[in-house]
Amino acid sequence: VIIVLMFESGLEVVSMIQKNISTFDVQRGDVVVQDSTTGRVCFTCIFIEGSQSLRCSIEYLCTRTEYNGQLNINRPLGSQNVTKCIDGIYTSDYNISFYDIEHDGVINYQPAYQ
């Protein structure tokens, strides 16, 4: 998913430029800007029904500044959606990839959703 965070007339707009489908346990990833002042952004991993994956790994890269980061979201078994919010993702263009982490702890380095 390529995300462009823009602020127009005080309103926060999240534009998704590209979407891919997934055959991995993470079928989709969502990004929501909660607070533009603190750069608070929430990431949600949506798993397929019956998934045995333990968690979701998210990598983000600011295409303008090369600022990057990574976070993992633990998934209680049986949960279909998991969310984690962080601060410090400010207005810019970001490449964001979602990976599933299998039940044995192995990360699938092929993005499940990008």
XYZ file of C-alpha atoms in Angstrom:
114
model
C 0.000 0.000 0.000
C 1.437 3.350 -0.945
C -0.009 5.945 1.421
C -0.009 9.689 0.921
C -0.854 11.635 4.084
C -2.194 15.069 3.189
C -3.918 17.761 5.165
C -6.453 19.857 3.262
C -8.388 22.667 4.940
C -7.672 21.137 8.335
C -9.115 17.787 7.297
C -6.962 14.685 7.278
C -7.037 12.774 4.029
C -5.465 9.355 3.559
C -5.071 8.453 -0.088
C -4.360 4.877 -1.131
C -2.698 4.872 -4.512
C -2.166 1.152 -5.019
C -3.775 -2.020 -3.670
C -2.723 -5.620 -4.087
C -4.558 -8.794 -3.158
C -3.112 -11.340 -0.764
C -2.987 -15.101 -0.565
C -1.229 -14.943 2.824
C -2.818 -15.040 6.290
C -2.948 -11.236 6.386
C -5.564 -10.498 3.779
C -5.559 -6.732 4.246
C -3.931 -3.925 6.152
C -5.526 -0.609 7.081
C -3.932 2.691 8.082
C -5.809 5.478 9.904
C -4.392 8.894 10.844
C -5.730 9.765 14.314
C -3.825 12.969 15.111
C -1.780 15.012 12.640
C -0.085 17.047 15.401
C 1.528 14.040 17.104
C 1.669 11.984 13.914
C -0.505 9.333 15.600
C -1.281 6.575 13.104
C -3.075 3.276 13.709
C -2.268 0.145 11.739
C -4.720 -2.751 11.504
C -3.919 -6.226 10.200
C -6.896 -8.244 9.010
C -6.337 -12.007 8.989
C -8.184 -14.648 7.031
C -10.640 -16.755 8.988
C -8.933 -19.762 10.596
C -5.436 -18.258 10.380
C -2.819 -19.697 12.741
C -0.438 -16.733 12.393
C 0.852 -15.344 15.696
C 1.251 -11.712 14.700
C 1.570 -9.200 11.930
C 4.725 -7.262 11.083
C 4.490 -3.825 9.471
C 7.312 -1.913 7.810
C 7.013 1.711 6.737
C 9.350 3.952 4.767
C 8.968 7.676 4.165
C 9.843 8.140 0.503
C 10.892 11.777 1.018
C 13.130 11.525 4.083
C 14.031 7.802 4.170
C 12.629 7.702 7.737
C 11.648 4.103 8.338
C 10.357 1.840 11.029
C 8.910 -1.530 11.839
C 6.404 -2.804 14.374
C 4.820 -6.118 15.299
C 1.260 -6.605 16.461
C 0.595 -9.704 18.551
C -2.568 -11.566 17.632
C -4.644 -13.489 20.151
C -5.566 -16.815 18.547
C -8.947 -16.552 16.892
C -8.855 -12.750 16.484
C -9.430 -11.656 12.924
C -8.317 -8.014 13.342
C -5.470 -6.565 15.415
C -4.591 -2.866 15.741
C -1.651 -0.896 17.103
C -1.225 2.891 17.185
C 2.074 4.769 17.241
C 3.143 8.421 17.223
C 5.677 10.084 14.918
C 4.341 9.306 11.428
C 4.100 12.849 10.055
C 2.719 14.259 6.810
C 4.555 12.738 3.843
C 4.496 9.820 1.391
C 5.009 6.335 2.833
C 5.491 2.860 1.463
C 3.875 0.434 3.915
C 4.126 -3.363 3.833
C 2.235 -5.857 5.991
C 3.718 -9.311 6.671
C 2.284 -12.268 8.522
C 4.336 -14.078 11.150
C 3.500 -17.770 11.083
C 2.601 -19.950 14.066
C 6.252 -21.077 14.260
C 7.478 -17.464 14.470
C 8.814 -17.297 10.907
C 8.202 -14.013 9.063
C 7.041 -14.373 5.465
C 9.294 -11.805 3.821
C 7.019 -11.668 0.820
C 4.625 -8.837 1.732
C 1.144 -10.134 2.423
C -0.237 -6.697 1.679
C 1.558 -3.680 0.303
